Short mmCIF file of C-alpha atoms in Angstrom, two decimals:
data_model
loop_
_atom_site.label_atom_id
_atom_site.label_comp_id
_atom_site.label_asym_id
_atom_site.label_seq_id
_atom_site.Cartn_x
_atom_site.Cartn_y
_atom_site.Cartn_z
CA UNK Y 19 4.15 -18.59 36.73
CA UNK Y 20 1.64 -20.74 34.33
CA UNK Y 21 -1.21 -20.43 36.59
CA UNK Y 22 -0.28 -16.57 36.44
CA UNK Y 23 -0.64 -16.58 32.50
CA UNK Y 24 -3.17 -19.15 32.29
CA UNK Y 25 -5.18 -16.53 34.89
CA UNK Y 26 -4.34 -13.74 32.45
CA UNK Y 27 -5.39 -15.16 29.30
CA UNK Y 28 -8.25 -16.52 30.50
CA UNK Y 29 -9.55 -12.48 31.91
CA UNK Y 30 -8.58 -11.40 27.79
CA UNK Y 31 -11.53 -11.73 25.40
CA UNK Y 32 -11.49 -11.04 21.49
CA UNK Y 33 -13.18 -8.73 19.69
CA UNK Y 34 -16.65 -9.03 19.31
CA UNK Y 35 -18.46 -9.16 15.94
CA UNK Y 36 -20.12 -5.83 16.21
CA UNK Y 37 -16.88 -3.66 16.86
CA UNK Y 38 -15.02 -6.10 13.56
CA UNK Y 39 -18.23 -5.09 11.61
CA UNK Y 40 -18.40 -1.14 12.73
CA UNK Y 41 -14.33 -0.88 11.84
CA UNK Y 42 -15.14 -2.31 8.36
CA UNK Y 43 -17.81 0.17 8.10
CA UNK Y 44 -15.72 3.02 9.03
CA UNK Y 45 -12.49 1.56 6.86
CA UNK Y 46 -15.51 1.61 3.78
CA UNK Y 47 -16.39 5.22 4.75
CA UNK Y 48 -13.01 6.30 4.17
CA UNK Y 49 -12.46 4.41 1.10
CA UNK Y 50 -15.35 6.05 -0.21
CA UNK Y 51 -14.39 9.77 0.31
CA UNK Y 52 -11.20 9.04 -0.53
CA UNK Y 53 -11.01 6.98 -3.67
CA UNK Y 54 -12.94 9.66 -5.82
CA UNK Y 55 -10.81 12.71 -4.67
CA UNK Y 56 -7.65 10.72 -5.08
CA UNK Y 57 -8.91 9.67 -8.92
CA UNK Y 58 -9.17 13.57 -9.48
CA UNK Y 59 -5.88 14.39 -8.17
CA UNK Y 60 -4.78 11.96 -10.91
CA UNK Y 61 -7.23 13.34 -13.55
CA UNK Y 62 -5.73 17.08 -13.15
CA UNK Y 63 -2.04 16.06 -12.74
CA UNK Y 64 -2.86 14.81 -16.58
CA UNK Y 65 -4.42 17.82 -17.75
CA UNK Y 66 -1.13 20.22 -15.86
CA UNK Y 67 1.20 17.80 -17.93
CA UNK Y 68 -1.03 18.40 -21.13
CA UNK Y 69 -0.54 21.98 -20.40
CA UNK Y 70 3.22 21.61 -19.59
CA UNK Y 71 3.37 19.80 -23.06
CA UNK Y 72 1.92 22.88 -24.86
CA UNK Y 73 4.23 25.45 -22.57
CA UNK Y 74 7.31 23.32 -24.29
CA UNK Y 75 5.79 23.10 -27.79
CA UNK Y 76 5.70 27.12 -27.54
CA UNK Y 77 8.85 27.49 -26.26
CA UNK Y 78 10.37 25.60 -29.31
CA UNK Y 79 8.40 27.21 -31.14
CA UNK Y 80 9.62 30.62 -29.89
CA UNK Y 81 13.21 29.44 -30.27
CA UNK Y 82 12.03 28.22 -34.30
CA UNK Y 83 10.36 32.39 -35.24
CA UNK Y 84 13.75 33.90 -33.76
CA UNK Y 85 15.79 31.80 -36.35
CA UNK Y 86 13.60 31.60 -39.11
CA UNK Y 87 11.98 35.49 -38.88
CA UNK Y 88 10.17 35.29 -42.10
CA UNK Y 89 7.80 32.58 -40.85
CA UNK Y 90 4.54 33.60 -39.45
CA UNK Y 91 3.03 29.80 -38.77
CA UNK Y 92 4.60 26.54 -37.82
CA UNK Y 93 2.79 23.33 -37.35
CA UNK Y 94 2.08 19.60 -36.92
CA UNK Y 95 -0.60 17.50 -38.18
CA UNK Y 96 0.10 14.53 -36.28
CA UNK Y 97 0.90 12.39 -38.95
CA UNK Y 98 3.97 13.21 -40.53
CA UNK Y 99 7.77 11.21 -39.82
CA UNK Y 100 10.46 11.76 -37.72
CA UNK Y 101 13.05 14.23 -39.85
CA UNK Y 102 9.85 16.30 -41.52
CA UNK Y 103 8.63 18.24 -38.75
CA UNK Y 104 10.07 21.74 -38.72
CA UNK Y 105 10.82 21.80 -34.92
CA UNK Y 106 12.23 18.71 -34.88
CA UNK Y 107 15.82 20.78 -33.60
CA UNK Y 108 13.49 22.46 -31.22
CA UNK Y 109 11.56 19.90 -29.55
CA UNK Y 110 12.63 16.16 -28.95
CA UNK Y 111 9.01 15.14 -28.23
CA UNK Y 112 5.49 16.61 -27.94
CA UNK Y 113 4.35 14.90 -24.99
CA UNK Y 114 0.44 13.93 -25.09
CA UNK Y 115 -0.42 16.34 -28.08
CA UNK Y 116 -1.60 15.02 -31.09
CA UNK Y 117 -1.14 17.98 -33.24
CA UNK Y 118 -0.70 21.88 -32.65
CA UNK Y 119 -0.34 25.01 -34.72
CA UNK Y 120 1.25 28.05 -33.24
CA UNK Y 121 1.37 31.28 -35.21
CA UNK Y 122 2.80 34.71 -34.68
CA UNK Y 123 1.67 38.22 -35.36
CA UNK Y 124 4.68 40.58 -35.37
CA UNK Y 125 8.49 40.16 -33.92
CA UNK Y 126 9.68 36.73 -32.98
CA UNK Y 127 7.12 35.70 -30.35
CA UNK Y 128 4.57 33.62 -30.74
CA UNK Y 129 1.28 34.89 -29.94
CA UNK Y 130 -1.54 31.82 -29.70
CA UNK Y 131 -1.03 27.58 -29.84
CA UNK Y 132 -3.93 25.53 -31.18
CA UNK Y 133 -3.18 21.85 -30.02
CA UNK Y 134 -5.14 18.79 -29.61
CA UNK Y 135 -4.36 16.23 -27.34
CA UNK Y 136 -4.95 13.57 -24.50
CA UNK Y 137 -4.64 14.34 -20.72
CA UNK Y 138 -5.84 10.56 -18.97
CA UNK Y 139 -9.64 9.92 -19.90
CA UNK Y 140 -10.42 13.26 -21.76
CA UNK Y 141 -9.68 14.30 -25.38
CA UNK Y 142 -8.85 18.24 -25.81
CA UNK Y 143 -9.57 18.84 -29.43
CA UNK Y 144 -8.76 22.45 -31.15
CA UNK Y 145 -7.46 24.41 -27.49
CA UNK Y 146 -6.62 27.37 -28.86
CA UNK Y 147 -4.03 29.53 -26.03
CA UNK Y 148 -1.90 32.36 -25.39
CA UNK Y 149 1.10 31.83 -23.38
CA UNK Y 150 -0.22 34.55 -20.40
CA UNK Y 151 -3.66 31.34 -20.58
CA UNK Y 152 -0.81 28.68 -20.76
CA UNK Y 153 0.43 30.36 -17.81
CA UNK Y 154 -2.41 30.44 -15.72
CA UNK Y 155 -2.27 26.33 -15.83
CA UNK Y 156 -5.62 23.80 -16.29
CA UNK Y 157 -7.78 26.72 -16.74
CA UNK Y 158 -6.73 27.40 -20.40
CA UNK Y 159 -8.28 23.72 -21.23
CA UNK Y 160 -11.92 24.85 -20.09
CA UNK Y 161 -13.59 26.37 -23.02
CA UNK Y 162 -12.17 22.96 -24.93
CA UNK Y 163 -13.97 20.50 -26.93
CA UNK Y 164 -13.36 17.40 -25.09
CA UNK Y 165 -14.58 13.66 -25.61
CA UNK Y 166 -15.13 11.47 -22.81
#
């Protein structure tokens, strides 16, 4: 039985340097297609949360015109404290925007959001959206000022 497996292991050679070197080529190929697409995937699930963030800011602020009909504009600034903001009993947190405005033409809906913010690496300064653009997702970022 040892001569048998001494036979056999003697017939069984290793991989040679050329096929180590052409799978680390291919493994680098890989990583090379693969690490940029996978670093947008990131990049645009920030900018669909940034979006999400300004869906919920209108919803709140939808809930804040039917209570307080005589209000055309609501706001933040960014700056003030907790207990000043007048959606503070509609929204427990603003996500990734810095600041937003929404205003309202007639009835209790509001009709366009301006909102700055930060989705990952980019800076969206002064987006101004209607709920239908809000709707359509990432697209309603495009025509925004943004800082690299």
């Amino acid at each position: 039985m040892k001569k048998f497996l001494q036979k056999k292991l003697k017939d069984q050679k290793g991989m040679t340097l050329i096929e180590l070197l052409a799978v680390i080529v291919i493994i680098a190929i890989i990583a090379a297609i693969a690490i940029p697409a996978i670093s947008n995937l990131i990049q645009n699930s920030r900018e669909d949360a940034l979006v999400a963030d300004a869906q919920n800011v209108l919803s709140a602020a939808t809930l804040y015109f039917a209570e307080n009909g005589d209000e055309t504009e609501v706001g933040w600034d960014g700056t003030t404290t907790a207990g000043s903001n007048e959606l503070e009993d509609y929204l427990e947190d603003t996500g990734n925007i810095t600041e937003f405005s929404v205003a309202k033409d007639n009835g209790t809906t509001p009709t366009t959001i301006t909102f700055s913010g930060d989705a990952g690496s980019e800076t969206f300064s002064d987006v101004s959206a209607t709920k239908v653009e809000l709707d359509a997702g990432r697209s309603s970022l495009g025509d925004a000022d943004t800082a690299d």
